[in-house]
PDB file of C-alpha atoms and ligand atoms in Angstrom:
ATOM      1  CA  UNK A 105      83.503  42.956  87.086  1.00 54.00           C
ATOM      2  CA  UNK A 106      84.803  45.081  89.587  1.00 52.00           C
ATOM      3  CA  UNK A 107      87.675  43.020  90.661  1.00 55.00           C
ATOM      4  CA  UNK A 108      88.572  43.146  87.128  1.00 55.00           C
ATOM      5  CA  UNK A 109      87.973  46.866  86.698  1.00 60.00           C
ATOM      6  CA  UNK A 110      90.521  47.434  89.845  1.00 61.00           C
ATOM      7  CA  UNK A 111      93.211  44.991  88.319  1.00 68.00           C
ATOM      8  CA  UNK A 112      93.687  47.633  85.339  1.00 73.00           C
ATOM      9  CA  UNK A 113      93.411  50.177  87.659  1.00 76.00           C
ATOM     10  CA  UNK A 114      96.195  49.174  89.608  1.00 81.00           C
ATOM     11  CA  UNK A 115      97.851  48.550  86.657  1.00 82.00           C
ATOM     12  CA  UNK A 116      97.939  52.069  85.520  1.00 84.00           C
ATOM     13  CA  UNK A 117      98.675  53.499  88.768  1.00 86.00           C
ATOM     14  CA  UNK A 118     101.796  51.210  88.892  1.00 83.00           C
ATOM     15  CA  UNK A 119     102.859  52.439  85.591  1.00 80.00           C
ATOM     16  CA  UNK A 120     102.060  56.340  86.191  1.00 85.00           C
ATOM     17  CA  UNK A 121     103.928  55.683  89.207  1.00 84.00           C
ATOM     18  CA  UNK A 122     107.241  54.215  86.992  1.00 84.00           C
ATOM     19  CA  UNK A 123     106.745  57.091  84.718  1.00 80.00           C
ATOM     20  CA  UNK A 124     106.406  59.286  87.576  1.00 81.00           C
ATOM     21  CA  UNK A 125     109.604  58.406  89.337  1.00 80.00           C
ATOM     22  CA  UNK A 126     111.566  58.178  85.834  1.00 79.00           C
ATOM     23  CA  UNK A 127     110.924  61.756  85.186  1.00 74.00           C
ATOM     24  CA  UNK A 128     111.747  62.555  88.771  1.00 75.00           C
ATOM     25  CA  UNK A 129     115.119  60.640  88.637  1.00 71.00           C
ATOM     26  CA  UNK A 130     116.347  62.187  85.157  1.00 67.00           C
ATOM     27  CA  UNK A 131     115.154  65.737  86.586  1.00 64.00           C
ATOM     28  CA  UNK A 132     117.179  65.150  89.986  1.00 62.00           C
ATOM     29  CA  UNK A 133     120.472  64.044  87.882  1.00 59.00           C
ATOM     30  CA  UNK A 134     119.896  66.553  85.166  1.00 57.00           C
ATOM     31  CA  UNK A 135     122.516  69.390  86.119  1.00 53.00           C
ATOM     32  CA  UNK A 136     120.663  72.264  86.191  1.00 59.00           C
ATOM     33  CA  UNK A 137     121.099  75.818  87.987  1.00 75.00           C
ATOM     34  CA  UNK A 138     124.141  76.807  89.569  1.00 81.00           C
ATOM     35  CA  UNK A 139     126.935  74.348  90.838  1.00 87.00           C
ATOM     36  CA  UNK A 140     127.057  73.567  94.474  1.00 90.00           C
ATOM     37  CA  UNK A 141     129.709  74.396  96.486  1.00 93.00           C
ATOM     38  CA  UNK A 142     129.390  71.298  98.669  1.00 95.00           C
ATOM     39  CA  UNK A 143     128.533  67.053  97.501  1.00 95.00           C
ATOM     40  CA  UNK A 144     124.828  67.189  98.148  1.00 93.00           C
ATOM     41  CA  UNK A 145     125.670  63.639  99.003  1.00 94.00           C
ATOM     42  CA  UNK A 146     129.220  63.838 101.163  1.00 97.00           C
ATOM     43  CA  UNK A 147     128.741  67.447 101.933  1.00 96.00           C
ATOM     44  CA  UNK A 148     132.750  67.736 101.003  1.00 96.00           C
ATOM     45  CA  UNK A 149     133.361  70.883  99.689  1.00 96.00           C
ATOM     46  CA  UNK A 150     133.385  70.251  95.466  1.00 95.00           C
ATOM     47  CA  UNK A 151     136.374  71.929  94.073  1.00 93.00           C
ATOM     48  CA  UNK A 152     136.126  75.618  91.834  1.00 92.00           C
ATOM     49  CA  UNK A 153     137.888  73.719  88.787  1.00 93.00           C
ATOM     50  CA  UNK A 154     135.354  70.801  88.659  1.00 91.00           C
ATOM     51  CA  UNK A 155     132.515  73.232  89.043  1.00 91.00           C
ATOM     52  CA  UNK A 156     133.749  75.453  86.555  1.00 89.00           C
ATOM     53  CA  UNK A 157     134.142  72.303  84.300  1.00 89.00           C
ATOM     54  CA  UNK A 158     130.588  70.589  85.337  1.00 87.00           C
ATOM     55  CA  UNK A 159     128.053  73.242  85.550  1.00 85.00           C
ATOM     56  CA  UNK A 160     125.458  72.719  87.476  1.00 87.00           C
ATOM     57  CA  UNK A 161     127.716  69.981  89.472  1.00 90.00           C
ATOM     58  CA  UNK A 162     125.983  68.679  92.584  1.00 90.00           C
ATOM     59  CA  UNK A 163     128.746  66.151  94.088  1.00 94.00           C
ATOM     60  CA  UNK A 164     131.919  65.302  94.283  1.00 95.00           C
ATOM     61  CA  UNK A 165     134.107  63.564  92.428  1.00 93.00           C
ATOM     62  CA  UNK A 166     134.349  59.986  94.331  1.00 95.00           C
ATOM     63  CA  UNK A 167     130.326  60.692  94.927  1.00 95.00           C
ATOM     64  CA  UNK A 168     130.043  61.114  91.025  1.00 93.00           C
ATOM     65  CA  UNK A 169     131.919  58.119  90.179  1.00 94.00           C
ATOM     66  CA  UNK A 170     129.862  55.384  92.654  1.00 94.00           C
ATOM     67  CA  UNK A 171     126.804  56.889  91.266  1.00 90.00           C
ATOM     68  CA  UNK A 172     128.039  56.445  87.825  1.00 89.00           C
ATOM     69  CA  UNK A 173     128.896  52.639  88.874  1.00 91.00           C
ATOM     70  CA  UNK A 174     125.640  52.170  90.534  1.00 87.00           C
ATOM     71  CA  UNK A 175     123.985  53.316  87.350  1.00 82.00           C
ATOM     72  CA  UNK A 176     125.528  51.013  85.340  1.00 82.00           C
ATOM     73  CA  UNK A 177     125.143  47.899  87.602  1.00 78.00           C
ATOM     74  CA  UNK A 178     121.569  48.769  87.599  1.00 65.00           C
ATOM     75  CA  UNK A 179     120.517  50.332  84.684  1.00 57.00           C
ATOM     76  CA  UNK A 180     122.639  48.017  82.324  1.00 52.00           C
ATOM     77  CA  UNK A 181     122.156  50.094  79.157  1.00 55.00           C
ATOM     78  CA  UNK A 182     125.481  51.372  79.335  1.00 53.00           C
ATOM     79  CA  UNK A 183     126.952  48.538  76.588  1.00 57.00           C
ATOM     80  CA  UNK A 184     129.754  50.465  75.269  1.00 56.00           C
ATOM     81  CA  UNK A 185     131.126  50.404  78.712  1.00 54.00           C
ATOM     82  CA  UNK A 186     131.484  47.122  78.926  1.00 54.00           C
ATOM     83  CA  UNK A 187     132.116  46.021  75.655  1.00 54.00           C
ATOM     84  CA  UNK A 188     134.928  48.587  75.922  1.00 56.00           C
ATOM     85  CA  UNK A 189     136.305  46.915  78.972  1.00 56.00           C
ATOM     86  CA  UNK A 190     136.383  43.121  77.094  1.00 56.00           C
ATOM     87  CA  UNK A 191     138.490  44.798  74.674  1.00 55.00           C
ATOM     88  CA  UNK A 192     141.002  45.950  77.193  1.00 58.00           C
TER      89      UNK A 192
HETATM   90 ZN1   ZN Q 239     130.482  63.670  97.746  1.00 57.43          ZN
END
């Protein structure tokens, strides 16, 4: 039984892992602390206004906007979006 026993093992490592990485993500996008002065992914300066209007801003506007698209190519549970855009 101890192939069995390492099956649900690996099983719960996989989803500790999911949970893990989940909590990890939502921490790393949460905005939190001060705002950056430079795109922690461009390193292009961010400007005063949008970190006086985002606080806790960590990138730049383009930077902002692909991550926003490659959220919702991936994560899909943006529906408004796109029943929003059908309507247009
Ligand atoms: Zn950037």
């Amino acid at each position: 039984m101890a192939g069995g026993f390492a099956k649900d093992g690996a099983v719960q490592d996989q989803i500790d892992a999911t949970v893990e990485d989940a909590v990890k993500r939502a921490r790393s996008e949460l905005p939190a602390g001060e705002s950056m002065a430079r795109c922690s992914e461009c390193d292009n300066e961010i400007p005063a206004a949008r970190r006086a209007a985002v606080p806790g801003v960590r990138l730049c506007l383009p930077c902002q906007a692909e991550r926003d698209k490659q959220r919702k190519a991936v994560g899909g549970y943006n529906r408004r979006g796109s029943k929003d855009s059908q309507l247009r």
